[in-house]
Amino acid sequence: MQTISYESLQAEHAWMIVSDQLQQRNNVLAKSISHMERKPGDLPMAGRLIMLRYHLKMSLRQLTQEARQQPPVSSNRLSNQWMHIHQLFFLLRQIDTELNRATTENDSLRSWMASLQGRVYRSGLLHLN
């Protein structure tokens, strides 16, 4: 039986937040790709966003697979969980950096993203720092 501690609850909460943030980025990327594909001039940016979304999905797959392959040693369980959370947070920052770069380079994407800012797109930094 596993005991529940304050530290394990903190780690679980942080994992839930970063997972939610990554899911939001995936949704924003999917919607922005659809938006960019409507205009022929924005197809190169749509392609770039598709690659970013692919990177997100493949990185998540790899990190999850690595986390599952680690033996469940109870003494290292919490530190392994935090390591996984920090890896996910690093991925979130990478996605945010690339999405912000794309937004600054494309007027259509920037105006579309500005319409989402208050509703969908929140920074993980607000919750995890």
C-alpha atoms as a PDB file:
ATOM      1  CA  MET A   1       0.000   0.000   0.000  1.00  0.00           C
ATOM      2  CA  GLN A   2       1.293   3.427  -0.938  1.00  0.00           C
ATOM      3  CA  THR A   3       1.154   6.207   1.631  1.00  0.00           C
ATOM      4  CA  ILE A   4      -0.010   9.600   0.534  1.00  0.00           C
ATOM      5  CA  SER A   5       2.093  12.558   1.546  1.00  0.00           C
ATOM      6  CA  TYR A   6       1.893  16.282   0.992  1.00  0.00           C
ATOM      7  CA  GLU A   7       4.850  16.016  -1.407  1.00  0.00           C
ATOM      8  CA  SER A   8       3.134  13.319  -3.478  1.00  0.00           C
ATOM      9  CA  LEU A   9      -0.038  15.424  -3.654  1.00  0.00           C
ATOM     10  CA  GLN A  10       2.014  18.399  -4.823  1.00  0.00           C
ATOM     11  CA  ALA A  11       3.605  16.286  -7.538  1.00  0.00           C
ATOM     12  CA  GLU A  12       0.216  14.942  -8.623  1.00  0.00           C
ATOM     13  CA  HIS A  13      -1.187  18.481  -8.788  1.00  0.00           C
ATOM     14  CA  ALA A  14       1.801  19.712 -10.828  1.00  0.00           C
ATOM     15  CA  TRP A  15       1.420  16.752 -13.210  1.00  0.00           C
ATOM     16  CA  MET A  16      -2.281  17.537 -13.683  1.00  0.00           C
ATOM     17  CA  ILE A  17      -1.489  21.189 -14.453  1.00  0.00           C
ATOM     18  CA  VAL A  18       1.281  20.508 -16.965  1.00  0.00           C
ATOM     19  CA  SER A  19      -0.828  17.792 -18.623  1.00  0.00           C
ATOM     20  CA  ASP A  20      -3.757  20.191 -18.932  1.00  0.00           C
ATOM     21  CA  GLN A  21      -1.480  22.872 -20.373  1.00  0.00           C
ATOM     22  CA  LEU A  22      -0.011  20.466 -22.931  1.00  0.00           C
ATOM     23  CA  GLN A  23      -3.499  19.364 -23.965  1.00  0.00           C
ATOM     24  CA  GLN A  24      -4.487  23.014 -24.408  1.00  0.00           C
ATOM     25  CA  ARG A  25      -1.438  23.613 -26.633  1.00  0.00           C
ATOM     26  CA  ASN A  26      -2.362  20.567 -28.702  1.00  0.00           C
ATOM     27  CA  ASN A  27      -5.894  21.951 -29.139  1.00  0.00           C
ATOM     28  CA  VAL A  28      -4.612  25.439 -30.004  1.00  0.00           C
ATOM     29  CA  LEU A  29      -2.203  23.967 -32.543  1.00  0.00           C
ATOM     30  CA  ALA A  30      -4.959  21.870 -34.147  1.00  0.00           C
ATOM     31  CA  LYS A  31      -7.302  24.860 -34.407  1.00  0.00           C
ATOM     32  CA  SER A  32      -4.584  27.190 -35.667  1.00  0.00           C
ATOM     33  CA  ILE A  33      -3.555  24.659 -38.325  1.00  0.00           C
ATOM     34  CA  SER A  34      -7.163  24.512 -39.521  1.00  0.00           C
ATOM     35  CA  HIS A  35      -7.312  28.311 -39.532  1.00  0.00           C
ATOM     36  CA  MET A  36      -4.053  28.651 -41.488  1.00  0.00           C
ATOM     37  CA  GLU A  37      -5.034  26.011 -44.049  1.00  0.00           C
ATOM     38  CA  ARG A  38      -7.984  28.139 -45.189  1.00  0.00           C
ATOM     39  CA  LYS A  39      -5.709  30.649 -46.904  1.00  0.00           C
ATOM     40  CA  PRO A  40      -3.235  29.471 -49.576  1.00  0.00           C
ATOM     41  CA  GLY A  41      -0.700  32.093 -48.510  1.00  0.00           C
ATOM     42  CA  ASP A  42      -0.645  30.705 -44.971  1.00  0.00           C
ATOM     43  CA  LEU A  43       0.056  27.093 -45.973  1.00  0.00           C
ATOM     44  CA  PRO A  44       3.791  27.313 -45.153  1.00  0.00           C
ATOM     45  CA  MET A  45       2.907  28.422 -41.615  1.00  0.00           C
ATOM     46  CA  ALA A  46       0.314  25.642 -41.367  1.00  0.00           C
ATOM     47  CA  GLY A  47       3.071  23.184 -42.289  1.00  0.00           C
ATOM     48  CA  ARG A  48       5.311  24.616 -39.593  1.00  0.00           C
ATOM     49  CA  LEU A  49       2.539  24.262 -37.012  1.00  0.00           C
ATOM     50  CA  ILE A  50       1.921  20.674 -38.140  1.00  0.00           C
ATOM     51  CA  MET A  51       5.598  19.917 -37.454  1.00  0.00           C
ATOM     52  CA  LEU A  52       5.322  21.570 -34.042  1.00  0.00           C
ATOM     53  CA  ARG A  53       2.257  19.495 -33.198  1.00  0.00           C
ATOM     54  CA  TYR A  54       4.049  16.356 -34.388  1.00  0.00           C
ATOM     55  CA  HIS A  55       7.002  17.234 -32.119  1.00  0.00           C
ATOM     56  CA  LEU A  56       4.610  17.664 -29.193  1.00  0.00           C
ATOM     57  CA  LYS A  57       2.913  14.314 -29.752  1.00  0.00           C
ATOM     58  CA  MET A  58       6.125  12.356 -30.357  1.00  0.00           C
ATOM     59  CA  SER A  59       7.882  13.917 -27.367  1.00  0.00           C
ATOM     60  CA  LEU A  60       4.937  13.115 -25.121  1.00  0.00           C
ATOM     61  CA  ARG A  61       4.911   9.556 -26.400  1.00  0.00           C
ATOM     62  CA  GLN A  62       8.642   9.167 -25.770  1.00  0.00           C
ATOM     63  CA  LEU A  63       8.564  10.717 -22.286  1.00  0.00           C
ATOM     64  CA  THR A  64       5.598   8.586 -21.274  1.00  0.00           C
ATOM     65  CA  GLN A  65       7.231   5.429 -22.563  1.00  0.00           C
ATOM     66  CA  GLU A  66      10.454   6.227 -20.675  1.00  0.00           C
ATOM     67  CA  ALA A  67       8.515   6.903 -17.476  1.00  0.00           C
ATOM     68  CA  ARG A  68       6.676   3.581 -17.761  1.00  0.00           C
ATOM     69  CA  GLN A  69       9.907   1.646 -18.313  1.00  0.00           C
ATOM     70  CA  GLN A  70      11.468   2.792 -15.058  1.00  0.00           C
ATOM     71  CA  PRO A  71      11.164   0.206 -12.289  1.00  0.00           C
ATOM     72  CA  PRO A  72       8.663   1.260  -9.613  1.00  0.00           C
ATOM     73  CA  VAL A  73      11.118   1.654  -6.717  1.00  0.00           C
ATOM     74  CA  SER A  74       9.151   3.348  -3.973  1.00  0.00           C
ATOM     75  CA  SER A  75      12.137   5.308  -2.595  1.00  0.00           C
ATOM     76  CA  ASN A  76      12.727   6.993  -5.972  1.00  0.00           C
ATOM     77  CA  ARG A  77       9.108   7.192  -7.036  1.00  0.00           C
ATOM     78  CA  LEU A  78       8.568  10.811  -6.004  1.00  0.00           C
ATOM     79  CA  SER A  79      11.851  12.042  -7.488  1.00  0.00           C
ATOM     80  CA  ASN A  80      11.120  10.144 -10.723  1.00  0.00           C
ATOM     81  CA  GLN A  81       7.657  11.695 -10.839  1.00  0.00           C
ATOM     82  CA  TRP A  82       9.126  15.190 -10.409  1.00  0.00           C
ATOM     83  CA  MET A  83      11.718  14.493 -13.095  1.00  0.00           C
ATOM     84  CA  HIS A  84       8.924  13.518 -15.495  1.00  0.00           C
ATOM     85  CA  ILE A  85       6.966  16.666 -14.578  1.00  0.00           C
ATOM     86  CA  HIS A  86      10.006  18.852 -15.257  1.00  0.00           C
ATOM     87  CA  GLN A  87      10.548  17.156 -18.619  1.00  0.00           C
ATOM     88  CA  LEU A  88       6.923  17.835 -19.532  1.00  0.00           C
ATOM     89  CA  PHE A  89       7.259  21.437 -18.387  1.00  0.00           C
ATOM     90  CA  PHE A  90      10.383  21.834 -20.542  1.00  0.00           C
ATOM     91  CA  LEU A  91       8.394  20.497 -23.512  1.00  0.00           C
ATOM     92  CA  LEU A  92       5.618  22.988 -22.714  1.00  0.00           C
ATOM     93  CA  ARG A  93       8.134  25.846 -22.751  1.00  0.00           C
ATOM     94  CA  GLN A  94       9.531  24.646 -26.088  1.00  0.00           C
ATOM     95  CA  ILE A  95       6.053  24.553 -27.607  1.00  0.00           C
ATOM     96  CA  ASP A  96       5.217  27.997 -26.210  1.00  0.00           C
ATOM     97  CA  THR A  97       8.474  29.461 -27.541  1.00  0.00           C
ATOM     98  CA  GLU A  98       7.891  28.102 -31.043  1.00  0.00           C
ATOM     99  CA  LEU A  99       4.225  29.096 -31.047  1.00  0.00           C
ATOM    100  CA  ASN A 100       5.140  32.624 -29.938  1.00  0.00           C
ATOM    101  CA  ARG A 101       7.803  32.822 -32.651  1.00  0.00           C
ATOM    102  CA  ALA A 102       5.288  31.735 -35.286  1.00  0.00           C
ATOM    103  CA  THR A 103       2.787  34.256 -33.956  1.00  0.00           C
ATOM    104  CA  THR A 104       5.249  37.125 -34.271  1.00  0.00           C
ATOM    105  CA  GLU A 105       6.104  36.118 -37.850  1.00  0.00           C
ATOM    106  CA  ASN A 106       2.564  35.748 -39.208  1.00  0.00           C
ATOM    107  CA  ASP A 107      -0.069  38.495 -39.006  1.00  0.00           C
ATOM    108  CA  SER A 108      -2.989  36.163 -39.651  1.00  0.00           C
ATOM    109  CA  LEU A 109      -1.922  33.766 -36.909  1.00  0.00           C
ATOM    110  CA  ARG A 110      -1.226  36.652 -34.524  1.00  0.00           C
ATOM    111  CA  SER A 111      -4.690  38.166 -34.935  1.00  0.00           C
ATOM    112  CA  TRP A 112      -6.347  34.766 -34.629  1.00  0.00           C
ATOM    113  CA  MET A 113      -4.343  33.933 -31.488  1.00  0.00           C
ATOM    114  CA  ALA A 114      -5.186  37.323 -30.001  1.00  0.00           C
ATOM    115  CA  SER A 115      -8.856  36.385 -30.164  1.00  0.00           C
ATOM    116  CA  LEU A 116      -8.085  33.278 -28.057  1.00  0.00           C
ATOM    117  CA  GLN A 117      -5.818  34.794 -25.442  1.00  0.00           C
ATOM    118  CA  GLY A 118      -8.389  35.249 -22.697  1.00  0.00           C
ATOM    119  CA  ARG A 119     -10.181  31.970 -23.194  1.00  0.00           C
ATOM    120  CA  VAL A 120      -7.865  29.137 -24.095  1.00  0.00           C
ATOM    121  CA  TYR A 121      -4.216  29.978 -24.041  1.00  0.00           C
ATOM    122  CA  ARG A 122      -2.791  30.218 -20.524  1.00  0.00           C
ATOM    123  CA  SER A 123       0.847  30.084 -19.602  1.00  0.00           C
ATOM    124  CA  GLY A 124       2.077  27.112 -17.611  1.00  0.00           C
ATOM    125  CA  LEU A 125       4.403  29.522 -15.840  1.00  0.00           C
ATOM    126  CA  LEU A 126       1.433  30.885 -13.918  1.00  0.00           C
ATOM    127  CA  HIS A 127       0.873  27.541 -12.246  1.00  0.00           C
ATOM    128  CA  LEU A 128       4.222  25.821 -12.003  1.00  0.00           C
ATOM    129  CA  ASN A 129       6.577  28.536 -10.797  1.00  0.00           C
END
